[in-house]
Amino acid sequence: MHKIFVIAGATASGKTAVALSLAEKIGGEIISADSMQVYRGMDIGTAKPTPDELAKIPHHLVSVINPDEQFSAAEFQSRAAAAIAGIRARGRVPIIAGGTGFYINALVYGAEFSDDPRESRLREEFSRFASENGAEALHEKLRAADPNYAATIHPNNVKRVARALAYCLATGKLFSAHNAAQKQKPPIFDAVFFKLALPREILYERINIRTKAMFDGGLADETRSLLAAGYDKTLASMQGIGYKEAVQYLAGEISVGDAIASVAQATRNYAKRQETWLRNQSPQAREVFGGSPEEIAEKILTP
């Protein structure tokens, strides 16, 4: 198996900058493992690489679908595997960078996805239930069915909540147990796994600063443009952290200060769940602490 690099970590931990620096050093191309960066037109709220960064290093799975299109871990797995093959064919090195751990594991371990039509129907039913009753109500159903898995997913991530709940009901088994079994499989890629680690107080301060910068940089205007383009606020993409709160601000339901505070809090909660997931699901990851992106990239390359 040929080696691929995986750079994971909580949101705002600096994955993009480190991946860029590493790619420059080793002749790499970056595959984004981020469930929100796949959407076109959702740039500010998903902290996508800048146009200059995208021009400097080839990126894959960034801005590949519209906000009203479906995207799954199975789709990520297929597209990322194809991207890896293309990168290798060009004599370059694949670098997976992102915070959606489920996507990373699906790729590295070749997770198997059900094609049971009953699960598909249940997923659609649960998505409609969330639209009519709210994402939190659907998440409560998952907490009742599989509390361990529910603890790892934000209620706003309706797609993953619906998928897990559909699996539980269709099979009578826990989705958390299914995930654990998947991870017992040998990897299909030789992945060198790194996890960016920051003291929590520093990570939270970076989240606070970035959240304010997103609103100062036009997140509300970006959200307004998405709504004007016909993307409904109930879409899974529009329920993502940042966009949901921006919609509330634009509707006059909350102030911009409240929106910023709410996004920062939701993001801090999400970061905590990401850290828990990485600690539990990817114990083989090597933690990398501190320094500039260039210094961290050098640490990654040091045995």
CSV table of C-alpha atoms in Angstrom, one decimal:
chain,number,residue,atom,x,y,z
A,1,MET,CA,0.0,0.0,0.0
A,2,HIS,CA,1.2,3.5,-0.8
A,3,LYS,CA,1.3,6.0,2.1
A,4,ILE,CA,-1.2,8.8,2.5
A,5,PHE,CA,-1.1,11.5,5.2
A,6,VAL,CA,-4.1,12.3,7.3
A,7,ILE,CA,-4.3,15.5,9.3
A,8,ALA,CA,-7.2,15.7,11.6
A,9,GLY,CA,-8.2,17.8,14.6
A,10,ALA,CA,-10.9,20.0,16.0
A,11,THR,CA,-12.4,22.9,14.1
A,12,ALA,CA,-10.1,26.0,14.2
A,13,SER,CA,-7.1,23.8,15.2
A,14,GLY,CA,-5.2,24.9,12.0
A,15,LYS,CA,-5.6,21.8,9.8
A,16,THR,CA,-5.8,23.8,6.5
A,17,ALA,CA,-2.6,25.8,7.1
A,18,VAL,CA,-0.7,22.7,8.2
A,19,ALA,CA,-1.9,20.7,5.2
A,20,LEU,CA,-0.9,23.5,2.8
A,21,SER,CA,2.6,23.6,4.4
A,22,LEU,CA,3.0,19.9,4.2
A,23,ALA,CA,1.8,19.7,0.6
A,24,GLU,CA,4.4,22.3,-0.4
A,25,LYS,CA,7.2,20.3,1.3
A,26,ILE,CA,6.3,16.9,-0.2
A,27,GLY,CA,4.6,17.7,-3.5
A,28,GLY,CA,1.1,16.8,-2.2
A,29,GLU,CA,-2.5,17.5,-3.1
A,30,ILE,CA,-5.2,18.0,-0.5
A,31,ILE,CA,-8.4,16.1,-0.1
A,32,SER,CA,-10.9,17.9,2.2
A,33,ALA,CA,-12.6,15.6,4.7
A,34,ASP,CA,-15.1,18.2,5.7
A,35,SER,CA,-18.9,17.6,5.4
A,36,MET,CA,-19.7,21.3,4.9
A,37,GLN,CA,-16.9,22.4,2.5
A,38,VAL,CA,-18.4,20.2,-0.2
A,39,TYR,CA,-21.1,22.8,-0.8
A,40,ARG,CA,-20.8,25.5,-3.4
A,41,GLY,CA,-21.5,29.1,-2.2
A,42,MET,CA,-20.9,28.2,1.4
A,43,ASP,CA,-17.4,29.6,1.8
A,44,ILE,CA,-17.2,31.9,4.8
A,45,GLY,CA,-19.2,29.8,7.2
A,46,THR,CA,-17.3,26.6,6.4
A,47,ALA,CA,-13.8,28.2,6.6
A,48,LYS,CA,-12.8,27.0,3.2
A,49,PRO,CA,-9.3,27.6,2.0
A,50,THR,CA,-9.0,31.0,0.3
A,51,PRO,CA,-8.8,31.4,-3.4
A,52,ASP,CA,-5.1,32.0,-3.2
A,53,GLU,CA,-4.6,28.8,-1.1
A,54,LEU,CA,-6.7,26.8,-3.6
A,55,ALA,CA,-4.6,28.2,-6.5
A,56,LYS,CA,-1.4,27.3,-4.7
A,57,ILE,CA,-2.1,23.6,-4.0
A,58,PRO,CA,-4.7,21.4,-5.8
A,59,HIS,CA,-7.7,20.7,-3.5
A,60,HIS,CA,-10.3,18.0,-4.0
A,61,LEU,CA,-13.9,17.7,-2.6
A,62,VAL,CA,-14.2,21.4,-2.1
A,63,SER,CA,-17.3,23.1,-3.6
A,64,VAL,CA,-18.4,20.0,-5.5
A,65,ILE,CA,-22.2,20.0,-5.0
A,66,ASN,CA,-25.0,22.6,-4.5
A,67,PRO,CA,-26.5,23.2,-1.0
A,68,ASP,CA,-29.7,21.3,-1.9
A,69,GLU,CA,-27.9,18.2,-3.1
A,70,GLN,CA,-27.3,15.1,-1.0
A,71,PHE,CA,-23.8,14.0,0.1
A,72,SER,CA,-22.9,11.0,2.2
A,73,ALA,CA,-20.0,9.2,3.7
A,74,ALA,CA,-20.3,6.6,1.0
A,75,GLU,CA,-20.1,9.4,-1.6
A,76,PHE,CA,-17.1,10.9,0.1
A,77,GLN,CA,-15.4,7.4,0.2
A,78,SER,CA,-15.9,6.9,-3.5
A,79,ARG,CA,-14.8,10.3,-4.6
A,80,ALA,CA,-11.9,10.5,-2.2
A,81,ALA,CA,-10.6,7.1,-3.4
A,82,ALA,CA,-10.8,8.3,-7.0
A,83,ALA,CA,-9.0,11.4,-6.1
A,84,ILE,CA,-6.2,9.4,-4.4
A,85,ALA,CA,-5.7,7.3,-7.5
A,86,GLY,CA,-5.5,10.4,-9.6
A,87,ILE,CA,-3.0,12.1,-7.3
A,88,ARG,CA,-0.8,9.1,-7.2
A,89,ALA,CA,-1.0,8.8,-11.0
A,90,ARG,CA,0.5,12.3,-11.2
A,91,GLY,CA,3.4,11.2,-8.9
A,92,ARG,CA,2.1,13.3,-6.0
A,93,VAL,CA,1.2,12.6,-2.4
A,94,PRO,CA,-2.4,12.5,-1.1
A,95,ILE,CA,-3.1,14.5,2.1
A,96,ILE,CA,-6.4,14.0,3.7
A,97,ALA,CA,-7.3,17.1,5.9
A,98,GLY,CA,-10.5,17.7,7.8
A,99,GLY,CA,-12.5,17.3,10.9
A,100,THR,CA,-15.3,15.0,9.8
A,101,GLY,CA,-13.9,11.8,11.4
A,102,PHE,CA,-16.6,9.6,10.0
A,103,TYR,CA,-15.5,10.5,6.5
A,104,ILE,CA,-11.9,9.8,7.3
A,105,ASN,CA,-12.6,6.4,8.8
A,106,ALA,CA,-14.9,5.4,5.9
A,107,LEU,CA,-12.1,6.1,3.5
A,108,VAL,CA,-9.2,4.6,5.4
A,109,TYR,CA,-11.0,1.5,6.5
A,110,GLY,CA,-13.2,0.9,3.4
A,111,ALA,CA,-16.4,1.0,5.4
A,112,GLU,CA,-19.3,-0.9,4.0
A,113,PHE,CA,-22.5,1.0,3.5
A,114,SER,CA,-26.0,-0.6,3.4
A,115,ASP,CA,-28.1,-0.5,0.3
A,116,ASP,CA,-31.2,-1.7,2.2
A,117,PRO,CA,-34.2,0.1,0.7
A,118,ARG,CA,-35.9,0.2,4.1
A,119,GLU,CA,-33.0,2.2,5.6
A,120,SER,CA,-33.2,4.6,2.6
A,121,ARG,CA,-36.9,5.1,3.3
A,122,LEU,CA,-36.4,5.6,7.0
A,123,ARG,CA,-33.7,8.2,6.3
A,124,GLU,CA,-36.1,10.2,4.2
A,125,GLU,CA,-38.8,9.9,6.8
A,126,PHE,CA,-36.5,11.1,9.5
A,127,SER,CA,-35.3,14.0,7.4
A,128,ARG,CA,-38.9,15.1,6.9
A,129,PHE,CA,-39.5,14.7,10.6
A,130,ALA,CA,-36.6,17.0,11.4
A,131,SER,CA,-37.9,19.6,8.9
A,132,GLU,CA,-41.4,19.5,10.5
A,133,ASN,CA,-40.4,19.1,14.2
A,134,GLY,CA,-36.9,20.4,14.4
A,135,ALA,CA,-33.4,18.9,14.4
A,136,GLU,CA,-33.3,18.6,18.2
A,137,ALA,CA,-36.5,16.5,18.2
A,138,LEU,CA,-34.9,14.0,15.8
A,139,HIS,CA,-31.7,14.0,17.8
A,140,GLU,CA,-33.7,13.1,20.9
A,141,LYS,CA,-35.0,10.0,19.1
A,142,LEU,CA,-31.4,8.9,18.4
A,143,ARG,CA,-30.5,9.6,22.1
A,144,ALA,CA,-33.2,7.2,23.1
A,145,ALA,CA,-32.1,4.6,20.5
A,146,ASP,CA,-28.3,4.8,20.7
A,147,PRO,CA,-27.1,7.3,23.3
A,148,ASN,CA,-23.4,6.6,22.8
A,149,TYR,CA,-23.5,7.5,19.1
A,150,ALA,CA,-25.9,10.4,19.7
A,151,ALA,CA,-23.3,12.0,22.0
A,152,THR,CA,-20.9,12.2,19.1
A,153,ILE,CA,-23.2,14.1,16.7
A,154,HIS,CA,-24.5,17.7,16.8
A,155,PRO,CA,-28.3,17.8,16.6
A,156,ASN,CA,-28.0,20.0,13.5
A,157,ASN,CA,-26.3,17.3,11.5
A,158,VAL,CA,-29.6,15.9,10.5
A,159,LYS,CA,-28.2,13.7,7.7
A,160,ARG,CA,-26.0,11.7,10.1
A,161,VAL,CA,-28.6,11.6,12.8
A,162,ALA,CA,-31.2,10.2,10.3
A,163,ARG,CA,-28.7,7.7,9.0
A,164,ALA,CA,-27.8,6.3,12.4
A,165,LEU,CA,-31.4,6.2,13.5
A,166,ALA,CA,-32.5,4.5,10.3
A,167,TYR,CA,-29.8,1.8,10.8
A,168,CYS,CA,-30.9,1.2,14.4
A,169,LEU,CA,-34.6,0.8,13.4
A,170,ALA,CA,-34.0,-1.3,10.3
A,171,THR,CA,-31.5,-3.7,11.9
A,172,GLY,CA,-32.4,-3.7,15.6
A,173,LYS,CA,-28.7,-3.0,16.3
A,174,LEU,CA,-26.8,-0.1,17.6
A,175,PHE,CA,-25.1,2.2,15.1
A,176,SER,CA,-22.3,2.8,17.6
A,177,ALA,CA,-21.6,-1.0,17.7
A,178,HIS,CA,-21.7,-1.1,13.8
A,179,ASN,CA,-19.0,1.6,13.8
A,180,ALA,CA,-16.9,-0.2,16.3
A,181,ALA,CA,-17.0,-3.4,14.2
A,182,GLN,CA,-16.1,-1.4,11.1
A,183,LYS,CA,-13.0,-0.1,12.8
A,184,GLN,CA,-11.8,-3.7,13.5
A,185,LYS,CA,-11.3,-4.1,9.8
A,186,PRO,CA,-7.7,-3.7,8.5
A,187,PRO,CA,-7.2,-0.4,6.7
A,188,ILE,CA,-7.2,-0.4,3.0
A,189,PHE,CA,-4.8,2.6,2.9
A,190,ASP,CA,-1.5,3.0,4.6
A,191,ALA,CA,-2.5,6.1,6.4
A,192,VAL,CA,0.0,8.1,8.6
A,193,PHE,CA,-2.5,9.7,11.0
A,194,PHE,CA,-1.8,13.0,12.8
A,195,LYS,CA,-4.0,14.9,15.2
A,196,LEU,CA,-3.4,18.6,15.8
A,197,ALA,CA,-3.6,19.2,19.5
A,198,LEU,CA,-4.1,22.6,21.3
A,199,PRO,CA,-4.8,23.4,24.9
A,200,ARG,CA,-8.6,23.8,25.2
A,201,GLU,CA,-8.5,27.4,26.3
A,202,ILE,CA,-6.4,28.3,23.2
A,203,LEU,CA,-8.6,26.4,20.9
A,204,TYR,CA,-11.7,28.1,22.3
A,205,GLU,CA,-10.2,31.5,22.0
A,206,ARG,CA,-9.3,30.7,18.3
A,207,ILE,CA,-12.9,29.7,17.8
A,208,ASN,CA,-14.2,32.9,19.3
A,209,ILE,CA,-11.9,35.0,17.1
A,210,ARG,CA,-12.8,33.1,14.0
A,211,THR,CA,-16.5,33.3,14.6
A,212,LYS,CA,-16.4,37.1,14.9
A,213,ALA,CA,-14.2,37.2,11.8
A,214,MET,CA,-16.8,35.2,9.8
A,215,PHE,CA,-19.5,37.7,10.6
A,216,ASP,CA,-17.2,40.7,10.0
A,217,GLY,CA,-16.2,39.0,6.7
A,218,GLY,CA,-19.7,38.7,5.4
A,219,LEU,CA,-21.3,35.5,6.7
A,220,ALA,CA,-24.7,37.2,6.9
A,221,ASP,CA,-24.5,38.4,3.3
A,222,GLU,CA,-23.4,35.0,2.2
A,223,THR,CA,-26.4,33.5,3.9
A,224,ARG,CA,-28.7,36.1,2.4
A,225,SER,CA,-27.4,35.2,-1.1
A,226,LEU,CA,-28.1,31.5,-0.5
A,227,LEU,CA,-31.6,32.2,0.6
A,228,ALA,CA,-32.1,34.5,-2.4
A,229,ALA,CA,-30.9,31.7,-4.6
A,230,GLY,CA,-33.8,29.6,-3.4
A,231,TYR,CA,-32.0,27.4,-0.8
A,232,ASP,CA,-34.5,26.9,2.0
A,233,LYS,CA,-33.4,27.4,5.6
A,234,THR,CA,-34.5,23.8,6.4
A,235,LEU,CA,-31.9,22.2,4.1
A,236,ALA,CA,-29.3,20.1,6.0
A,237,SER,CA,-26.6,22.4,4.6
A,238,MET,CA,-28.4,25.5,5.9
A,239,GLN,CA,-28.8,23.9,9.3
A,240,GLY,CA,-25.0,23.9,9.7
A,241,ILE,CA,-23.4,25.9,12.5
A,242,GLY,CA,-23.2,29.5,11.4
A,243,TYR,CA,-25.8,29.4,8.7
A,244,LYS,CA,-28.6,28.5,11.0
A,245,GLU,CA,-27.8,31.4,13.3
A,246,ALA,CA,-27.3,33.8,10.4
A,247,VAL,CA,-30.7,32.9,9.1
A,248,GLN,CA,-32.2,33.8,12.5
A,249,TYR,CA,-30.3,37.1,12.5
A,250,LEU,CA,-31.5,38.0,9.0
A,251,ALA,CA,-35.1,37.2,10.1
A,252,GLY,CA,-34.8,39.6,13.0
A,253,GLU,CA,-35.1,36.8,15.6
A,254,ILE,CA,-31.8,37.5,17.2
A,255,SER,CA,-29.2,40.3,17.2
A,256,VAL,CA,-25.8,40.0,15.5
A,257,GLY,CA,-24.2,39.8,18.9
A,258,ASP,CA,-26.4,37.0,19.9
A,259,ALA,CA,-25.8,35.2,16.6
A,260,ILE,CA,-22.0,35.5,17.1
A,261,ALA,CA,-22.3,34.2,20.7
A,262,SER,CA,-24.5,31.3,19.7
A,263,VAL,CA,-22.2,30.2,16.8
A,264,ALA,CA,-19.1,30.4,19.0
A,265,GLN,CA,-20.8,28.3,21.7
A,266,ALA,CA,-22.1,25.7,19.2
A,267,THR,CA,-18.7,25.6,17.6
A,268,ARG,CA,-16.9,25.1,20.9
A,269,ASN,CA,-19.4,22.2,21.7
A,270,TYR,CA,-18.7,20.7,18.3
A,271,ALA,CA,-14.9,21.0,18.8
A,272,LYS,CA,-15.3,19.1,22.1
A,273,ARG,CA,-17.2,16.3,20.4
A,274,GLN,CA,-14.6,16.2,17.6
A,275,GLU,CA,-11.8,15.8,20.2
A,276,THR,CA,-13.7,13.0,22.0
A,277,TRP,CA,-14.4,11.2,18.7
A,278,LEU,CA,-10.7,11.4,17.7
A,279,ARG,CA,-9.6,10.2,21.1
A,280,ASN,CA,-12.0,7.3,21.0
A,281,GLN,CA,-12.1,6.4,17.3
A,282,SER,CA,-8.5,7.1,16.2
A,283,PRO,CA,-6.2,6.0,19.0
A,284,GLN,CA,-3.5,5.4,16.5
A,285,ALA,CA,-3.2,9.1,15.6
A,286,ARG,CA,0.0,10.8,16.6
A,287,GLU,CA,-0.7,14.1,18.4
A,288,VAL,CA,1.3,17.1,17.2
A,289,PHE,CA,1.6,20.1,19.5
A,290,GLY,CA,2.2,23.7,18.9
A,291,GLY,CA,4.3,25.8,16.6
A,292,SER,CA,3.7,27.5,13.2
A,293,PRO,CA,2.2,25.5,10.3
A,294,GLU,CA,5.7,25.1,8.9
A,295,GLU,CA,7.0,23.8,12.2
A,296,ILE,CA,4.2,21.4,12.6
A,297,ALA,CA,4.7,20.1,9.0
A,298,GLU,CA,8.3,19.5,9.9
A,299,LYS,CA,7.3,17.5,13.0
A,300,ILE,CA,5.0,15.4,10.9
A,301,LEU,CA,7.9,14.6,8.6
A,302,THR,CA,10.2,13.7,11.5
A,303,PRO,CA,10.0,10.0,12.4
